[in-house]
Coordinates of C-alpha atoms in Angstrom, one line a residue:
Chain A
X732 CA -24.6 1.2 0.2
X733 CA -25.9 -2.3 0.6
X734 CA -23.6 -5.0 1.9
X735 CA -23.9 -8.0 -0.6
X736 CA -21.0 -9.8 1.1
X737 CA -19.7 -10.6 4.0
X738 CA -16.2 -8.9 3.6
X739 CA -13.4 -6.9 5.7
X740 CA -15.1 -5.3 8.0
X741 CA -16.0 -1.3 7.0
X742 CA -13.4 1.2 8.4
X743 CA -13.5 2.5 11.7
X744 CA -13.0 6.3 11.9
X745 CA -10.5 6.4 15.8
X746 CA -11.7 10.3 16.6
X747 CA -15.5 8.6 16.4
X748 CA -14.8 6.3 19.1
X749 CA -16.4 7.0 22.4
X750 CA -14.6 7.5 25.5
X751 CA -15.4 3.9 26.6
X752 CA -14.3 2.5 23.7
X753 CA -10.9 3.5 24.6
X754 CA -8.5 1.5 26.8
X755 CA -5.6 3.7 26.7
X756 CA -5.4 7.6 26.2
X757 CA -2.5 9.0 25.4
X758 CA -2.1 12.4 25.8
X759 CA 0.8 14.4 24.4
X760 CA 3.6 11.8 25.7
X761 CA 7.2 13.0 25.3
X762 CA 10.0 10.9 26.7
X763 CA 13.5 11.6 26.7
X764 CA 16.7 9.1 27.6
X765 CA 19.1 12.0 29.0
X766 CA 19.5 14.5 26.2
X767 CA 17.7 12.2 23.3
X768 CA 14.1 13.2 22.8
X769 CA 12.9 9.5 22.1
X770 CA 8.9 10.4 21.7
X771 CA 8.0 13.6 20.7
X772 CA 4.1 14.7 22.0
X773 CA 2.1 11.2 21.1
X774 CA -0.8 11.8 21.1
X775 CA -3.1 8.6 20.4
X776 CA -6.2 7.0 21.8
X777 CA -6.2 2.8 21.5
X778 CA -9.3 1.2 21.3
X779 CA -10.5 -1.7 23.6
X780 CA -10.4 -5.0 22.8
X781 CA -8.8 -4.8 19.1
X782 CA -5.3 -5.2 18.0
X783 CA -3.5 -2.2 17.6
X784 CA -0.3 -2.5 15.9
X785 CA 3.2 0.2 16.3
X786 CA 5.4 0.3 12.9
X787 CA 8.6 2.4 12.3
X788 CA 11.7 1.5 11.3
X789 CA 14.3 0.5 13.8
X790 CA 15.4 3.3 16.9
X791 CA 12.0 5.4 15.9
X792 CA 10.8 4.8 19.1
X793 CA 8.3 1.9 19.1
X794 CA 9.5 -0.4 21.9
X795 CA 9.7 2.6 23.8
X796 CA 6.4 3.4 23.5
X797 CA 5.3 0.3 24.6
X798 CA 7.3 0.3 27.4
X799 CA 6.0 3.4 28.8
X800 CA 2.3 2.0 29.1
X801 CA 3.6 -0.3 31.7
X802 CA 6.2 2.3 32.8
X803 CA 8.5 -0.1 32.4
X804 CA 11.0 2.9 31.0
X805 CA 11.0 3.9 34.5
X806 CA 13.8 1.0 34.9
X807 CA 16.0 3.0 32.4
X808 CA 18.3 5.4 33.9
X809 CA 18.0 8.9 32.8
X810 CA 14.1 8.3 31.5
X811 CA 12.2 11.6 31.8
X812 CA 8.5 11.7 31.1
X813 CA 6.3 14.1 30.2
X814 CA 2.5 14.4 29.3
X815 CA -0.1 11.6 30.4
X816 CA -1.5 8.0 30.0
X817 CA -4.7 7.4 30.9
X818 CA -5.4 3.5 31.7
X819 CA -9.2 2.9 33.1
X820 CA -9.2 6.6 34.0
X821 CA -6.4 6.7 35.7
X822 CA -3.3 8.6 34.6
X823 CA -0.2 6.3 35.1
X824 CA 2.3 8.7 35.7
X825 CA 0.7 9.9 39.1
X826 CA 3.3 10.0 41.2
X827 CA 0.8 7.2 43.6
X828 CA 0.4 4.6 40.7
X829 CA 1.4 1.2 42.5
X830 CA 3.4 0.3 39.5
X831 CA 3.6 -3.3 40.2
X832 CA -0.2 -3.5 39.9
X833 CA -0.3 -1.7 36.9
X834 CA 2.4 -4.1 35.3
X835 CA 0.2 -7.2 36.3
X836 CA -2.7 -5.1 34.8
X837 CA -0.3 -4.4 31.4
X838 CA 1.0 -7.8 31.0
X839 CA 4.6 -7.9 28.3
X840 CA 5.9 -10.3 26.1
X841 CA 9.1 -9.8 24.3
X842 CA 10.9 -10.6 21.0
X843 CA 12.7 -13.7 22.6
X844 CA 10.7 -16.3 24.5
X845 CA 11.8 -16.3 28.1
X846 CA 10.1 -18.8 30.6
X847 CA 11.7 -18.8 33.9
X848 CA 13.9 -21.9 34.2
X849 CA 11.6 -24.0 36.3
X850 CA 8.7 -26.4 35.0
X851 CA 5.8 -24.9 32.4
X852 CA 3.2 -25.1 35.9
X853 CA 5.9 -23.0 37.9
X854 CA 5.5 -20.7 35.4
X855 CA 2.2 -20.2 34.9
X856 CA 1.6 -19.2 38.5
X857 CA 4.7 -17.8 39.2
X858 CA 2.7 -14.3 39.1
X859 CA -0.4 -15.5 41.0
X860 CA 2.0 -16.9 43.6
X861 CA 3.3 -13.3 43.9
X862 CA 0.3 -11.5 44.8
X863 CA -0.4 -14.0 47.7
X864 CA -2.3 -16.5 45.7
X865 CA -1.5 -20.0 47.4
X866 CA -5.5 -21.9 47.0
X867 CA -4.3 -25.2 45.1
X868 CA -7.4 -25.4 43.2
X869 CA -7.5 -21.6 42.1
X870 CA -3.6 -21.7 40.4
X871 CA -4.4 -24.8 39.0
X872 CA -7.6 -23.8 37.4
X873 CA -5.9 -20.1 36.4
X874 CA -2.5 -22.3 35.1
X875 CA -5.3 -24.9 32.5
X876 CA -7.7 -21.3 31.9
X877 CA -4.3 -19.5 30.5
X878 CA -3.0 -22.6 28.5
X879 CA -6.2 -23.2 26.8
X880 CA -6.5 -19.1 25.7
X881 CA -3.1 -19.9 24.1
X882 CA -3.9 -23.1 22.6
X883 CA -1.5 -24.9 24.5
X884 CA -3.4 -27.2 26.9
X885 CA -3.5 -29.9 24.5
X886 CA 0.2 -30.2 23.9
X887 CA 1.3 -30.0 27.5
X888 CA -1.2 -31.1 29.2
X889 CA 0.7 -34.4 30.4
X890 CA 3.9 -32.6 30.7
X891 CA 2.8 -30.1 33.1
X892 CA 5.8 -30.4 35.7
X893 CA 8.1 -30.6 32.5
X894 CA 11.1 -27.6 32.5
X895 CA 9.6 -25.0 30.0
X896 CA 12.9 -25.1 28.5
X897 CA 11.9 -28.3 26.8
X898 CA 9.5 -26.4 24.7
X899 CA 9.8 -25.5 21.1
X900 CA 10.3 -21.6 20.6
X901 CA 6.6 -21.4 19.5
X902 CA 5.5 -23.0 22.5
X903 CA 7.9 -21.0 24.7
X904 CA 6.4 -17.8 23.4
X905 CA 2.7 -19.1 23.4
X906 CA 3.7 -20.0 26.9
X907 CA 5.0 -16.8 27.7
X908 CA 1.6 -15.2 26.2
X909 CA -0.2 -17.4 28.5
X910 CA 2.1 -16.4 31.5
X911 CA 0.8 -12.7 31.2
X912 CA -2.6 -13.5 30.9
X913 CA -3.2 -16.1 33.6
X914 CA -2.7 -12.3 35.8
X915 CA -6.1 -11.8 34.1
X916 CA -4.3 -8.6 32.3
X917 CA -6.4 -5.7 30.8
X918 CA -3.5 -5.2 28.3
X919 CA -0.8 -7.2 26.3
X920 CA 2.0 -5.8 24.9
X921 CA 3.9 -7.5 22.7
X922 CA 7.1 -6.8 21.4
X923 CA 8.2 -7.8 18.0
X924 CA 6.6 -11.3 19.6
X925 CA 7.4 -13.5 16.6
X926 CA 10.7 -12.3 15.4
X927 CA 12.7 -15.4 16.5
X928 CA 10.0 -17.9 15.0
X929 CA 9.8 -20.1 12.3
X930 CA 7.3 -19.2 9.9
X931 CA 4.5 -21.9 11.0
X932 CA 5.0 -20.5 15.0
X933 CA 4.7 -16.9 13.5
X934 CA 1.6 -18.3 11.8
X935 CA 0.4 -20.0 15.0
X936 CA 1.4 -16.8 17.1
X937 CA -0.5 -14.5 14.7
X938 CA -3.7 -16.8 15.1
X939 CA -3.7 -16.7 18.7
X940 CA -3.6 -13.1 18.5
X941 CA -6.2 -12.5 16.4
X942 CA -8.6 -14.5 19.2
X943 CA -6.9 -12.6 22.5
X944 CA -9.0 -9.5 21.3
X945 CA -11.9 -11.4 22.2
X946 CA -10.6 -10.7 26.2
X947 CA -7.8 -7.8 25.9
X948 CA -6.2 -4.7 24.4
X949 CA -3.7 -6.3 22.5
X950 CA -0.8 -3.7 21.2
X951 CA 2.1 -5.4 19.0
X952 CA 5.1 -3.8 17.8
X953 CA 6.6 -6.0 14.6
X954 CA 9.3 -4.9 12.4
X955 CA 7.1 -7.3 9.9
X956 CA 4.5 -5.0 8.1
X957 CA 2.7 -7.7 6.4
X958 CA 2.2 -8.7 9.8
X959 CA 0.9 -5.4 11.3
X960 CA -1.4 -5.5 7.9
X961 CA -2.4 -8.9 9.0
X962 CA -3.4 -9.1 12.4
X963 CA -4.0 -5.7 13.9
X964 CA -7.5 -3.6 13.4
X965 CA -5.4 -0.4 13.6
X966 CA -1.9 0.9 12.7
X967 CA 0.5 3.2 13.8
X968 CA 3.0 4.9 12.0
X969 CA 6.2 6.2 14.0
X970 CA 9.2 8.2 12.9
X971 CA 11.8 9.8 14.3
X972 CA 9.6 9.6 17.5
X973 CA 7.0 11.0 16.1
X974 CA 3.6 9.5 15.6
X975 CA 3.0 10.2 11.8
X976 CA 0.0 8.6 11.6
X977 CA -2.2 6.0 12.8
X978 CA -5.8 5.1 11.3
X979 CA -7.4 1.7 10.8
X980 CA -5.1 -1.0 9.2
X981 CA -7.5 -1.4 6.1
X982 CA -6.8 2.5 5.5
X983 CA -3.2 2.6 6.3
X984 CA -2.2 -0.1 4.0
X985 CA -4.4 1.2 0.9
X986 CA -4.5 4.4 1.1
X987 CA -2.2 6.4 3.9
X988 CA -2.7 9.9 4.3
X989 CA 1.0 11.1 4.9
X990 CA 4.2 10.8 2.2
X991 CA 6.2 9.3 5.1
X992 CA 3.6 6.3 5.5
X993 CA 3.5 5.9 2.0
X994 CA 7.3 5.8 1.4
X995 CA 7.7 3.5 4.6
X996 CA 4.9 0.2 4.4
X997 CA 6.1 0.4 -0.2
X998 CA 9.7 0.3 0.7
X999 CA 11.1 3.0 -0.5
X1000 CA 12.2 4.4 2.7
X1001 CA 13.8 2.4 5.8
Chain B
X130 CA -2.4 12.0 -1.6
X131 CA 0.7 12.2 -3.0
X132 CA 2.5 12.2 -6.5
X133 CA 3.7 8.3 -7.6
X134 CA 6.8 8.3 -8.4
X135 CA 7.6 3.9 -9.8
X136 CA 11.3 4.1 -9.3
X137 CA 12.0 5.1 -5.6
X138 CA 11.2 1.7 -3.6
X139 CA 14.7 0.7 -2.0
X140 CA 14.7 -2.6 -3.8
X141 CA 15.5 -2.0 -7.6
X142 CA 14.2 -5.0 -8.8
X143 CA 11.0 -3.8 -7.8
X144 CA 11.3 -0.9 -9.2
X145 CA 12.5 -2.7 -12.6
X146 CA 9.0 -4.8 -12.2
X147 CA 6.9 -1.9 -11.8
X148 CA 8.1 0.1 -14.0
X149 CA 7.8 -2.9 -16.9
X150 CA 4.3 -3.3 -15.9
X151 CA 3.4 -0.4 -16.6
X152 CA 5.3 0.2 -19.8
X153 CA 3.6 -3.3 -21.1
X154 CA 0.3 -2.2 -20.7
X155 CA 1.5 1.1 -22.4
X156 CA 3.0 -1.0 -24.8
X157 CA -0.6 -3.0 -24.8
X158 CA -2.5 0.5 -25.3
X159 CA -0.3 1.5 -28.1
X160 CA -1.1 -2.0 -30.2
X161 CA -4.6 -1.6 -29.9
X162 CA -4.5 2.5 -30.4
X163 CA -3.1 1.2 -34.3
X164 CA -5.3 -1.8 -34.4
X165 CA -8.1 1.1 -34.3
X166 CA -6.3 2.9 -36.5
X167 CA -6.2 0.5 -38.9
X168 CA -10.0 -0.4 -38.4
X169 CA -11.1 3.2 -39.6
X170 CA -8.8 3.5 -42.3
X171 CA -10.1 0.3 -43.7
X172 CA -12.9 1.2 -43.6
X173 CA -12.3 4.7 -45.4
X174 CA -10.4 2.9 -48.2
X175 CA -12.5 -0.6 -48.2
X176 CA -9.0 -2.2 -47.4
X177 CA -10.0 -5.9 -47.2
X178 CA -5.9 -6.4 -46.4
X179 CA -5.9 -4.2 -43.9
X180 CA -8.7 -5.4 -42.2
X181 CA -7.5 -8.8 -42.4
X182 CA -4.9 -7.7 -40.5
X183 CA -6.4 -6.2 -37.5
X184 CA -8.5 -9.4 -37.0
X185 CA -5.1 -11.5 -37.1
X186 CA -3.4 -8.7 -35.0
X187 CA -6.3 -9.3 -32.5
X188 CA -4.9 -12.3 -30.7
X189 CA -1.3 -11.0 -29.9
X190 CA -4.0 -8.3 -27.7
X191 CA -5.6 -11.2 -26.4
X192 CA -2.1 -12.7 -25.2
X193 CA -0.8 -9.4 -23.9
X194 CA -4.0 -9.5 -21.6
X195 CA -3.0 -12.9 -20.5
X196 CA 1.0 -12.1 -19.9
X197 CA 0.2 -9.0 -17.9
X198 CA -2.5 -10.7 -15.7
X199 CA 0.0 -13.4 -15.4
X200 CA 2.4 -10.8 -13.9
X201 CA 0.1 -8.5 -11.9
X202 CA -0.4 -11.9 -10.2
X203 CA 3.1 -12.7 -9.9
X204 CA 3.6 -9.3 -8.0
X205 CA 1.2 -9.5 -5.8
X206 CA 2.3 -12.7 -4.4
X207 CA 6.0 -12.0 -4.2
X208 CA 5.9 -8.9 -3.4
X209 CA 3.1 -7.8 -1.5
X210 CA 2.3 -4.6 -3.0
X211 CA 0.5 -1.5 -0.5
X212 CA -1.0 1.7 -1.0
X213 CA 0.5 3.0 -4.5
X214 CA 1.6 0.4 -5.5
X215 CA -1.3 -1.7 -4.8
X216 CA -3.6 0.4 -6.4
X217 CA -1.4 0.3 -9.4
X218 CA -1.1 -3.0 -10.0
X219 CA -4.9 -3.2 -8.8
X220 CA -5.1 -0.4 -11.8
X221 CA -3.5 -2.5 -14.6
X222 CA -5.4 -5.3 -14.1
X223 CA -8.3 -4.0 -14.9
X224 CA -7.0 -1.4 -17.3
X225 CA -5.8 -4.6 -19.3
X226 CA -9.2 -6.3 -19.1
X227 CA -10.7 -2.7 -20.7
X228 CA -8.2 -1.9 -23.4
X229 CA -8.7 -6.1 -24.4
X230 CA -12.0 -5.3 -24.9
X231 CA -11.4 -2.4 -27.1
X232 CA -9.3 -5.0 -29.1
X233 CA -12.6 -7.0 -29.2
X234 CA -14.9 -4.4 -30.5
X235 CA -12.1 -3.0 -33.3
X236 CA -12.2 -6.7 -34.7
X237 CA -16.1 -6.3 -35.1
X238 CA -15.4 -3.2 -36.9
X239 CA -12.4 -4.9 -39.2
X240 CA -14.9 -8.0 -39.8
X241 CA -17.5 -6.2 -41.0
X242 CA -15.4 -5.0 -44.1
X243 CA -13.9 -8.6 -44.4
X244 CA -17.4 -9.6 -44.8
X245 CA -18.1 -6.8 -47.3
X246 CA -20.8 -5.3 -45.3
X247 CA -19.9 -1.8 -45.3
X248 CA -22.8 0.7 -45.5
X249 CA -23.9 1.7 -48.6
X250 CA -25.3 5.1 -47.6
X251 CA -21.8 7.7 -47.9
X252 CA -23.5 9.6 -44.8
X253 CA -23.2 6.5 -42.2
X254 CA -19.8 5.8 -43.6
X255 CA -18.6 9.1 -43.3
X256 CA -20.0 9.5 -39.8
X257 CA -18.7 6.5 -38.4
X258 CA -15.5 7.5 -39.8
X259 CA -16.0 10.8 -38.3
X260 CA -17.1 8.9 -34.6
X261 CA -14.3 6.5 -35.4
X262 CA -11.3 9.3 -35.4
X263 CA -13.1 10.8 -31.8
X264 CA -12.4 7.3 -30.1
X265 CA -9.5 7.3 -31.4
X266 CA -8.5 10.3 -29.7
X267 CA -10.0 9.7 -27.0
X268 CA -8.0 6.1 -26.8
X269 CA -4.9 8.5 -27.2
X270 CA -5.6 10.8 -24.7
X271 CA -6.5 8.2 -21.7
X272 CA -3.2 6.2 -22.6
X273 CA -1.7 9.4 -22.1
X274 CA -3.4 10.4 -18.7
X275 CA -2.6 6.9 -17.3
X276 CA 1.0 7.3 -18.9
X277 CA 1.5 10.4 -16.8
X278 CA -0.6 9.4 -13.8
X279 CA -3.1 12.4 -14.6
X280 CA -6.4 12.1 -12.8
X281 CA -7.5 15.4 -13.7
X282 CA -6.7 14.9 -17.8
X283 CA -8.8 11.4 -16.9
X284 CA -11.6 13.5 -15.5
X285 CA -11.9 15.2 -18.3
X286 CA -11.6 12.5 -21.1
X287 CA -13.9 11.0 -18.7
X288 CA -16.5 13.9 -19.1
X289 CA -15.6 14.0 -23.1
X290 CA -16.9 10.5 -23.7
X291 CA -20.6 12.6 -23.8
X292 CA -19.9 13.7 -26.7
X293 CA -19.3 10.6 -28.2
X294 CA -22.8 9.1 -26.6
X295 CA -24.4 12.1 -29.0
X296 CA -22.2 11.2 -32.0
X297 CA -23.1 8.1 -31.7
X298 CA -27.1 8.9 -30.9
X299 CA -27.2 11.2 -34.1
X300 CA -25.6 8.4 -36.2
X301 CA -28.3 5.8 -35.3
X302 CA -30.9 8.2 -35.9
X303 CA -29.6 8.5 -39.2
X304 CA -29.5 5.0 -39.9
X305 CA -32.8 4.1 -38.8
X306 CA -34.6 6.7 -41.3
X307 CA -32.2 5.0 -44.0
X308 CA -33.1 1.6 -42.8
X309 CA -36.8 2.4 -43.4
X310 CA -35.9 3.4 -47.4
X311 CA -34.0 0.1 -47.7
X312 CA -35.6 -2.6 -45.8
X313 CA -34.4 -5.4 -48.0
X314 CA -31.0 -5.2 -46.6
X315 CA -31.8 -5.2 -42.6
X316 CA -29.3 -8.0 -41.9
X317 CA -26.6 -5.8 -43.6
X318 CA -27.8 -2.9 -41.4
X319 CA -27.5 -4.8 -38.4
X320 CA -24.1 -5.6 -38.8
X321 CA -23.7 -2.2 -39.3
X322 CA -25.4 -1.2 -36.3
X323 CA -23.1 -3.7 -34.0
X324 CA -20.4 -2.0 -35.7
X325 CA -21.3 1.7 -34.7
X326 CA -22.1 0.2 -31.5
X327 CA -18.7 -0.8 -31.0
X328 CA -17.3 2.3 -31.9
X329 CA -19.5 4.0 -29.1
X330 CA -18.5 1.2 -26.8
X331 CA -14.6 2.1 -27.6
X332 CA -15.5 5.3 -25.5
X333 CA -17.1 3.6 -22.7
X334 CA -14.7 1.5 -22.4
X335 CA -11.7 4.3 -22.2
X336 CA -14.0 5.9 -19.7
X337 CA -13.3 2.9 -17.4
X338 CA -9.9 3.1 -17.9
X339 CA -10.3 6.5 -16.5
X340 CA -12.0 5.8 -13.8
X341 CA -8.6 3.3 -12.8
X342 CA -5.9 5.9 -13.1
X343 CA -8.1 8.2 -10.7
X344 CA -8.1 5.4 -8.2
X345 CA -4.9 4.6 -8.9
X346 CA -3.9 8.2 -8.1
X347 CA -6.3 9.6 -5.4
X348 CA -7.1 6.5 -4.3
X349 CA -11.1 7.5 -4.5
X350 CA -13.3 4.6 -6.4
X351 CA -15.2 7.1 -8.9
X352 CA -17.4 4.1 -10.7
X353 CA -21.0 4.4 -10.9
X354 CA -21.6 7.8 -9.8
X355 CA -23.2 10.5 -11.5
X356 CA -20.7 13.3 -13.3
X357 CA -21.6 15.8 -10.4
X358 CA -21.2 13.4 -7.5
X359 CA -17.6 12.9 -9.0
X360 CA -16.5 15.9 -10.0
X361 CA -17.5 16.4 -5.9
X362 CA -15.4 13.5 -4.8
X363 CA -12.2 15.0 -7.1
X364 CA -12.7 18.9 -5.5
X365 CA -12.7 16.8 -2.2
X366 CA -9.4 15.6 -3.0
X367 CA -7.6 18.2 -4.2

């Protein structure tokens, strides 16, 4: 068929993508929190560089998910995992993943803004730092890089040495987003990031998102469907732990395969 | 894809809104099945009153269209229909715009006996009549399909509306050989032509609405395909 207008983009079938296409494999990934099987064989492959987003209603296992691409389930007591992740071709849940690296690689960023209690500079290269960094010139030009991806710069600029905790919540989170990324992350996961904003920051949040694809896997978890339907190229559908079903947003939200989905993103099921 | 059931969402006013929708454009559908009703009967009898009726009858159509936009509208701004429920509301809106139309075309019909330009020739009459009552089933039957959320009873009202094309085909064919014998009253004729235009275009027009309730329920866009390529795309779905 012709393409008369520019429109939503056409939908993207996820088993067509190629292998390096795909910046995280998940293969058949069960988790368990002592006896509670919280994910049951996922089995999904994310796409680089789009924004896939994780839906479910609440305990179905979404955060956890997302914790285990930066393994940071492993802090849980009693977490048992089984099956694989593939990151860059590398599984991981080898037992010789230096799992610091990978979390720098993975960057987070949670419901609640949390800037470390020192000034909004401290905490941009507070990471950096870290790994050894100590080049004046480097921080400084990785601290203005990472405030500028997050549309920041401009309203801090002069304020630099300011505490972060004199920061709106927007501009705590968006500082937060920009903390992750001035590691020069692969990944960012973001857990249910706008859920103590205002509805202008969510706004502001959601724009900022849609532009970090243009330099990262971005995977959001929102308890906001709208949102998911919003900003994220694909969906996925959790239940239970299970992975009911996950296809391009566009699809999902029109015309979901599964009676669960269906039930769930209408509201007839919570 | 699944059944659609209107009355399961958690929120009941929701449910409540839905569920009106639909019953409106039902409601809609049922105005303009008697308007048509009317129409041919008027034109059996030659009942001037009648058809004075369906013409006057015509605008509360045109305001249902309105009120029912109005709302679709209204719905999907507050409450950010999806799948289903989209595709409903998606569904109705166009639905409405069709069965409007229909309103439209039975006025035509209802004019042309106000203006006491019904055919001389019994034949035409009686066939127009005859194509008249198939429409009006037809109507009937896709307000029933969209009632009941039946894509495959729309397929086939959808495939029905050949018949009508032929009706309709045979009918003109007819009138042109009488035109011929009675050229002094060609502007009569051409009234009567718009008028058994309409009455074909009453059958196009429910095969649109068709067309909605299978995208509405398989939630496969069927327009502008050939008969075959459709009846492929329905198998697919079953």
């Amino acid at each position: 068929m012709f393409d008369y207008f520019d429109l939503s983009r056409p939908e993207v079938d996820l088993d067509g993508l190629a292998d390096e296409d795909i910046a995280i494999d998940v293969r058949d990934l069960s988790l368990k929190f002592g006896s509670k099987l919280a994910l049951k064989d996922i089995r999904m492959r994310i796409p680089k560089r789009q924004i896939t987003s994780v839906i479910g209603p609440s305990g179905c296992g979404k955060s956890t998910l997302l914790g285990c691409f930066n393994r940071l389930n492993d802090l849980t007591p009693g977490c048992e995992v089984q099956g694989e992740v593939y990151i860059n071709e590398r599984n991981i849940y080898h037992r010789k993943e230096d799992v610091a690296a990978l979390r720098s690689r993975v960057g987070m960023v949670f419901q609640r803004p949390n800037p470390f209690p020192m000034s909004i500079y401290e905490n941009l290269v507070y990471g950096l730092k870290i790994q050894g960094i100590r080049d004046r010139r480097t921080l400084d030009n990785a601290a203005e890089q990472a405030l500028r991806d997050v549309a920041l710069w401009k309203e801090v600029r002069d304020r630099l040495f300011d505490s972060a905790l004199t920061l709106s919540g927007g501009q705590q989170q968006r500082l937060v987003i920009a903390r992750a990324i001035a590691l020069q992350p692969d990944i960012l996961l973001l857990d249910e990031p706008t859920s103590a904003l205002d509805p202008i920051s969510t706004l502001t949040i959601e724009e900022l998102i849609t532009q970090l694809k243009e330099k990262y896997t971005v995977l959001i978890v929102t308890h906001n469907m709208q949102q998911a339907a919003r900003v994220s190229d694909f969906t996925a559908f959790l239940h239970q732990g299970s992975l009911i079903e996950y296809s391009d947003t566009n699809r999902l939200f029109t015309r979901p395969k599964q009676q669960q989905t269906e039930e769930y993103i209408t509201g007839r099921y919570g | 894809m699944q059944t659609i059931k209107l009355n399961t969402h958690i929120s009941g006013r929701f449910n409540q809104e839905l569920e009106n929708l639909r019953n409106s454009v039902l409601t809609m559908g049922g105005v303009v099945e008697q308007q048509l009703c009317d129409a041919i009967s008027a034109l059996r009898d030659n009942n001037r009153g009648l058809a004075e009726k369906v013409v006057l009858n015509d605008i509360m159509v045109n305001n249902m269209e309105v009120q029912i936009d109005e709302e679709c509208t209204r719905i999907i701004a507050k409450r950010h229909p999806a799948a289903s429920d989209l595709r409903l509301v998606l569904a109705i809106n166009k639905a409405t715009t069709d069965i409007e139309r229909i309103g439209d075309e039975v006025e035509r019909i209802a004019k042309l006996i106000l203006k006491g330009n019904l055919p001389v020739s019994e034949d035409i009459k009686n066939g127009m009549i005859a194509t008249g009552n198939h429409v009006m089933e037809m109507l009937r039957q896709t307000l029933n399909a969209f009632a009941r959320m039946d894509a495959e009873a729309a397929m086939s009202i959808h495939i029905g509306d050949q018949e009508i094309d032929e009706q309709y085909k045979q009918l003109l064919t007819q009138a042109v050989e009488e035109m011929r014998q009675d050229t002094d009253a060609l502007p009569q004729w051409l009234e009567i032509l718009w008028a058994m235009r309409s009455l074909e275009r009453v059958g196009d027009r429910c095969k649109n609405v068709c067309e909605y309730i299978i995208y509405l329920v398989k939630g496969k866009d069927v327009r502008h395909i050939s008969r075959h390529a459709m009846q492929e795309k329905l198998r697919e779905l079953r």
